[in-house]
Amino acid sequence: TEPLVQKQLLSSSSQGQRGRTTMGSGSSTPRPKEPKSKTKSKSYKFHYFDAKGRGEVVRLAFILAGLDFDDVRHTIEDWTNMRQTGEYTGPFSQLPWLELEDGTTISQSRAILRLVAREGGFDGDTNLDAAKADEVTDAVEDIKDDFIDSILEKDEEKKASLQADFWDTKLPTRLSQLETLLEANNG
């Protein structure tokens, strides 16, 4: 016998174009979507360590977007004390996190960055524009991740190899790819 969930999925699906199975009512017309609205927040508190790290790109995005924000910088000692005393430390008890004026909090640097981009109007007019912006953001994150891997490596020989690979191969390749993407999009 088929599990109940599988039966429900099979009974609620219908055949779409080219034999594809579509879920739901079988209608190929998507529900109309309301335009996404901004948060209406007039103040933002951005919490991160007193360092650049994952927070610096968010800080720069706030500045480029012209959005006022409180740059709340925590020392390691502060952060440790906050966590030990049970003081609120964001949704996942990690930095960075963002607090809106209504008390809503958002964690994860990329989620915060994307919110700031939307609030500042940097995500374009269409879903495709937003996806293209995400594409570049994620490519830059890949560069940053490779760089961080190269500087945090403990084994000095491996560290030297990772750094050489980053500066000689990975970074030039990715920058060239980004430049090609920029040129292809009239940038």
C-alpha positions as YAML, in Angstrom:
chain: A
units: angstrom
residues:
- id: 1
  name: THR
  ca: [0.00, 0.00, 0.00]
- id: 2
  name: GLU
  ca: [1.09, 3.55, -0.70]
- id: 3
  name: PRO
  ca: [1.68, 5.91, 2.21]
- id: 4
  name: LEU
  ca: [-1.15, 8.41, 2.78]
- id: 5
  name: VAL
  ca: [0.92, 11.46, 1.78]
- id: 6
  name: GLN
  ca: [1.95, 9.80, -1.48]
- id: 7
  name: LYS
  ca: [-1.69, 8.95, -2.25]
- id: 8
  name: GLN
  ca: [-2.72, 12.54, -1.58]
- id: 9
  name: LEU
  ca: [0.02, 13.90, -3.81]
- id: 10
  name: LEU
  ca: [-0.86, 11.54, -6.62]
- id: 11
  name: SER
  ca: [-4.59, 12.25, -6.39]
- id: 12
  name: SER
  ca: [-4.12, 16.04, -6.29]
- id: 13
  name: SER
  ca: [-1.77, 16.23, -9.24]
- id: 14
  name: SER
  ca: [-2.76, 16.59, -12.85]
- id: 15
  name: GLN
  ca: [-0.96, 16.28, -16.15]
- id: 16
  name: GLY
  ca: [0.41, 19.59, -17.42]
- id: 17
  name: GLN
  ca: [2.07, 20.46, -20.71]
- id: 18
  name: ARG
  ca: [4.46, 17.91, -22.24]
- id: 19
  name: GLY
  ca: [3.43, 15.26, -19.72]
- id: 20
  name: ARG
  ca: [4.70, 17.21, -16.72]
- id: 21
  name: THR
  ca: [2.90, 16.64, -13.48]
- id: 22
  name: THR
  ca: [1.61, 19.83, -11.89]
- id: 23
  name: MET
  ca: [0.44, 20.07, -8.32]
- id: 24
  name: GLY
  ca: [-2.72, 21.60, -6.96]
- id: 25
  name: SER
  ca: [-5.93, 22.28, -8.78]
- id: 26
  name: GLY
  ca: [-4.51, 21.55, -12.21]
- id: 27
  name: SER
  ca: [-4.86, 25.16, -13.29]
- id: 28
  name: SER
  ca: [-1.90, 26.43, -15.27]
- id: 29
  name: THR
  ca: [-2.72, 30.01, -14.28]
- id: 30
  name: PRO
  ca: [-0.81, 31.13, -11.20]
- id: 31
  name: ARG
  ca: [-2.60, 33.04, -8.51]
- id: 32
  name: PRO
  ca: [-2.13, 36.78, -8.91]
- id: 33
  name: LYS
  ca: [0.48, 38.06, -6.50]
- id: 34
  name: GLU
  ca: [0.37, 41.28, -4.62]
- id: 35
  name: PRO
  ca: [3.42, 43.46, -5.11]
- id: 36
  name: LYS
  ca: [5.86, 43.05, -2.26]
- id: 37
  name: SER
  ca: [5.80, 45.98, 0.08]
- id: 38
  name: LYS
  ca: [8.65, 47.42, 2.04]
- id: 39
  name: THR
  ca: [8.87, 46.77, 5.78]
- id: 40
  name: LYS
  ca: [7.74, 50.29, 6.75]
- id: 41
  name: SER
  ca: [10.55, 50.22, 9.29]
- id: 42
  name: LYS
  ca: [12.17, 53.58, 9.80]
- id: 43
  name: SER
  ca: [14.88, 52.24, 12.04]
- id: 44
  name: TYR
  ca: [17.15, 49.26, 11.89]
- id: 45
  name: LYS
  ca: [19.56, 47.89, 14.48]
- id: 46
  name: PHE
  ca: [22.27, 45.80, 12.92]
- id: 47
  name: HIS
  ca: [24.08, 43.58, 15.42]
- id: 48
  name: TYR
  ca: [27.51, 42.19, 14.61]
- id: 49
  name: PHE
  ca: [30.98, 41.93, 16.08]
- id: 50
  name: ASP
  ca: [33.24, 44.97, 16.16]
- id: 51
  name: ALA
  ca: [34.91, 43.72, 13.00]
- id: 52
  name: LYS
  ca: [34.32, 43.68, 9.26]
- id: 53
  name: GLY
  ca: [33.69, 39.98, 8.54]
- id: 54
  name: ARG
  ca: [30.15, 39.10, 7.39]
- id: 55
  name: GLY
  ca: [28.84, 42.41, 8.68]
- id: 56
  name: GLU
  ca: [30.75, 44.86, 6.54]
- id: 57
  name: VAL
  ca: [28.91, 44.18, 3.29]
- id: 58
  name: VAL
  ca: [25.59, 44.70, 5.12]
- id: 59
  name: ARG
  ca: [26.83, 47.98, 6.60]
- id: 60
  name: LEU
  ca: [27.92, 49.14, 3.14]
- id: 61
  name: ALA
  ca: [24.55, 48.13, 1.68]
- id: 62
  name: PHE
  ca: [22.74, 50.24, 4.30]
- id: 63
  name: ILE
  ca: [24.92, 53.22, 3.38]
- id: 64
  name: LEU
  ca: [24.47, 52.74, -0.39]
- id: 65
  name: ALA
  ca: [20.70, 52.36, 0.08]
- id: 66
  name: GLY
  ca: [20.58, 55.57, 2.12]
- id: 67
  name: LEU
  ca: [18.93, 53.76, 5.02]
- id: 68
  name: ASP
  ca: [19.65, 54.92, 8.56]
- id: 69
  name: PHE
  ca: [20.73, 52.16, 10.90]
- id: 70
  name: ASP
  ca: [22.25, 51.68, 14.31]
- id: 71
  name: ASP
  ca: [25.50, 49.80, 13.93]
- id: 72
  name: VAL
  ca: [25.51, 47.80, 17.18]
- id: 73
  name: ARG
  ca: [28.99, 46.31, 17.54]
- id: 74
  name: HIS
  ca: [29.60, 43.60, 20.10]
- id: 75
  name: THR
  ca: [32.93, 42.58, 21.56]
- id: 76
  name: ILE
  ca: [33.58, 38.87, 21.99]
- id: 77
  name: GLU
  ca: [33.30, 39.39, 25.76]
- id: 78
  name: ASP
  ca: [29.96, 41.21, 25.39]
- id: 79
  name: TRP
  ca: [28.64, 38.51, 23.10]
- id: 80
  name: THR
  ca: [29.70, 35.71, 25.43]
- id: 81
  name: ASN
  ca: [28.03, 37.46, 28.38]
- id: 82
  name: MET
  ca: [24.81, 38.04, 26.41]
- id: 83
  name: ARG
  ca: [24.60, 34.37, 25.53]
- id: 84
  name: GLN
  ca: [25.40, 33.18, 29.07]
- id: 85
  name: THR
  ca: [22.85, 35.49, 30.72]
- id: 86
  name: GLY
  ca: [20.08, 34.59, 28.29]
- id: 87
  name: GLU
  ca: [19.86, 38.08, 26.83]
- id: 88
  name: TYR
  ca: [18.24, 37.96, 23.39]
- id: 89
  name: THR
  ca: [20.87, 37.21, 20.78]
- id: 90
  name: GLY
  ca: [18.79, 36.90, 17.63]
- id: 91
  name: PRO
  ca: [16.74, 34.05, 16.20]
- id: 92
  name: PHE
  ca: [19.65, 31.59, 16.05]
- id: 93
  name: SER
  ca: [21.81, 32.96, 18.89]
- id: 94
  name: GLN
  ca: [24.43, 34.06, 16.42]
- id: 95
  name: LEU
  ca: [25.64, 37.19, 14.71]
- id: 96
  name: PRO
  ca: [24.76, 38.99, 12.56]
- id: 97
  name: TRP
  ca: [21.13, 39.77, 13.20]
- id: 98
  name: LEU
  ca: [18.90, 42.70, 12.39]
- id: 99
  name: GLU
  ca: [16.17, 44.23, 14.52]
- id: 100
  name: LEU
  ca: [13.38, 46.29, 12.95]
- id: 101
  name: GLU
  ca: [11.54, 49.00, 14.87]
- id: 102
  name: ASP
  ca: [8.50, 46.74, 15.40]
- id: 103
  name: GLY
  ca: [10.70, 44.16, 17.15]
- id: 104
  name: THR
  ca: [10.93, 41.78, 14.20]
- id: 105
  name: THR
  ca: [14.35, 40.15, 13.99]
- id: 106
  name: ILE
  ca: [16.14, 38.56, 11.07]
- id: 107
  name: SER
  ca: [19.29, 36.49, 11.22]
- id: 108
  name: GLN
  ca: [21.74, 35.29, 8.55]
- id: 109
  name: SER
  ca: [23.91, 37.78, 6.69]
- id: 110
  name: ARG
  ca: [22.58, 36.98, 3.21]
- id: 111
  name: ALA
  ca: [18.95, 37.28, 4.30]
- id: 112
  name: ILE
  ca: [19.72, 40.64, 5.91]
- id: 113
  name: LEU
  ca: [21.64, 41.78, 2.85]
- id: 114
  name: ARG
  ca: [18.76, 40.85, 0.56]
- id: 115
  name: LEU
  ca: [16.28, 42.70, 2.76]
- id: 116
  name: VAL
  ca: [18.45, 45.83, 2.70]
- id: 117
  name: ALA
  ca: [18.73, 45.49, -1.10]
- id: 118
  name: ARG
  ca: [14.95, 45.27, -1.42]
- id: 119
  name: GLU
  ca: [14.39, 48.17, 0.96]
- id: 120
  name: GLY
  ca: [16.89, 50.25, -1.02]
- id: 121
  name: GLY
  ca: [15.41, 49.28, -4.38]
- id: 122
  name: PHE
  ca: [18.47, 47.36, -5.54]
- id: 123
  name: ASP
  ca: [16.66, 44.12, -6.39]
- id: 124
  name: GLY
  ca: [15.12, 45.31, -9.65]
- id: 125
  name: ASP
  ca: [11.56, 45.44, -10.86]
- id: 126
  name: THR
  ca: [10.99, 41.77, -11.65]
- id: 127
  name: ASN
  ca: [11.71, 38.37, -10.14]
- id: 128
  name: LEU
  ca: [14.33, 37.87, -12.85]
- id: 129
  name: ASP
  ca: [16.02, 41.14, -11.84]
- id: 130
  name: ALA
  ca: [16.02, 39.94, -8.22]
- id: 131
  name: ALA
  ca: [17.48, 36.58, -9.24]
- id: 132
  name: LYS
  ca: [20.22, 38.33, -11.23]
- id: 133
  name: ALA
  ca: [21.06, 40.45, -8.18]
- id: 134
  name: ASP
  ca: [21.13, 37.28, -6.05]
- id: 135
  name: GLU
  ca: [23.42, 35.65, -8.62]
- id: 136
  name: VAL
  ca: [26.03, 38.37, -8.19]
- id: 137
  name: THR
  ca: [25.61, 38.46, -4.41]
- id: 138
  name: ASP
  ca: [26.18, 34.72, -4.17]
- id: 139
  name: ALA
  ca: [29.20, 34.87, -6.49]
- id: 140
  name: VAL
  ca: [30.76, 37.52, -4.23]
- id: 141
  name: GLU
  ca: [29.96, 35.33, -1.20]
- id: 142
  name: ASP
  ca: [31.84, 32.48, -2.90]
- id: 143
  name: ILE
  ca: [34.87, 34.75, -3.30]
- id: 144
  name: LYS
  ca: [34.67, 35.75, 0.34]
- id: 145
  name: ASP
  ca: [34.31, 32.14, 1.49]
- id: 146
  name: ASP
  ca: [37.38, 31.08, -0.52]
- id: 147
  name: PHE
  ca: [39.35, 33.99, 0.94]
- id: 148
  name: ILE
  ca: [38.31, 33.18, 4.50]
- id: 149
  name: ASP
  ca: [39.24, 29.52, 3.99]
- id: 150
  name: SER
  ca: [42.69, 30.63, 2.84]
- id: 151
  name: ILE
  ca: [43.38, 32.83, 5.88]
- id: 152
  name: LEU
  ca: [41.90, 30.61, 8.57]
- id: 153
  name: GLU
  ca: [43.79, 27.45, 7.61]
- id: 154
  name: LYS
  ca: [45.97, 26.34, 10.54]
- id: 155
  name: ASP
  ca: [48.48, 24.23, 8.60]
- id: 156
  name: GLU
  ca: [50.98, 26.80, 7.29]
- id: 157
  name: GLU
  ca: [51.95, 24.82, 4.19]
- id: 158
  name: LYS
  ca: [48.33, 24.24, 3.21]
- id: 159
  name: LYS
  ca: [47.53, 27.87, 4.05]
- id: 160
  name: ALA
  ca: [50.24, 29.12, 1.69]
- id: 161
  name: SER
  ca: [48.90, 26.85, -1.05]
- id: 162
  name: LEU
  ca: [45.29, 27.98, -0.50]
- id: 163
  name: GLN
  ca: [46.32, 31.64, -0.54]
- id: 164
  name: ALA
  ca: [48.36, 31.25, -3.71]
- id: 165
  name: ASP
  ca: [45.44, 29.43, -5.37]
- id: 166
  name: PHE
  ca: [43.03, 32.15, -4.25]
- id: 167
  name: TRP
  ca: [45.12, 35.10, -5.49]
- id: 168
  name: ASP
  ca: [46.51, 33.45, -8.63]
- id: 169
  name: THR
  ca: [43.48, 31.46, -9.84]
- id: 170
  name: LYS
  ca: [40.19, 31.68, -7.97]
- id: 171
  name: LEU
  ca: [39.94, 35.46, -7.57]
- id: 172
  name: PRO
  ca: [41.02, 36.39, -11.12]
- id: 173
  name: THR
  ca: [38.71, 33.74, -12.59]
- id: 174
  name: ARG
  ca: [35.69, 34.86, -10.60]
- id: 175
  name: LEU
  ca: [36.35, 38.56, -11.25]
- id: 176
  name: SER
  ca: [36.60, 37.82, -14.97]
- id: 177
  name: GLN
  ca: [33.30, 35.92, -14.81]
- id: 178
  name: LEU
  ca: [31.65, 38.83, -13.00]
- id: 179
  name: GLU
  ca: [33.03, 41.30, -15.53]
- id: 180
  name: THR
  ca: [31.65, 39.19, -18.40]
- id: 181
  name: LEU
  ca: [28.27, 39.05, -16.65]
- id: 182
  name: LEU
  ca: [28.32, 42.82, -16.13]
- id: 183
  name: GLU
  ca: [29.15, 43.48, -19.80]
- id: 184
  name: ALA
  ca: [26.43, 41.05, -20.95]
- id: 185
  name: ASN
  ca: [23.89, 43.01, -18.91]
- id: 186
  name: ASN
  ca: [24.88, 46.44, -20.21]
- id: 187
  name: GLY
  ca: [26.61, 47.25, -16.93]
...
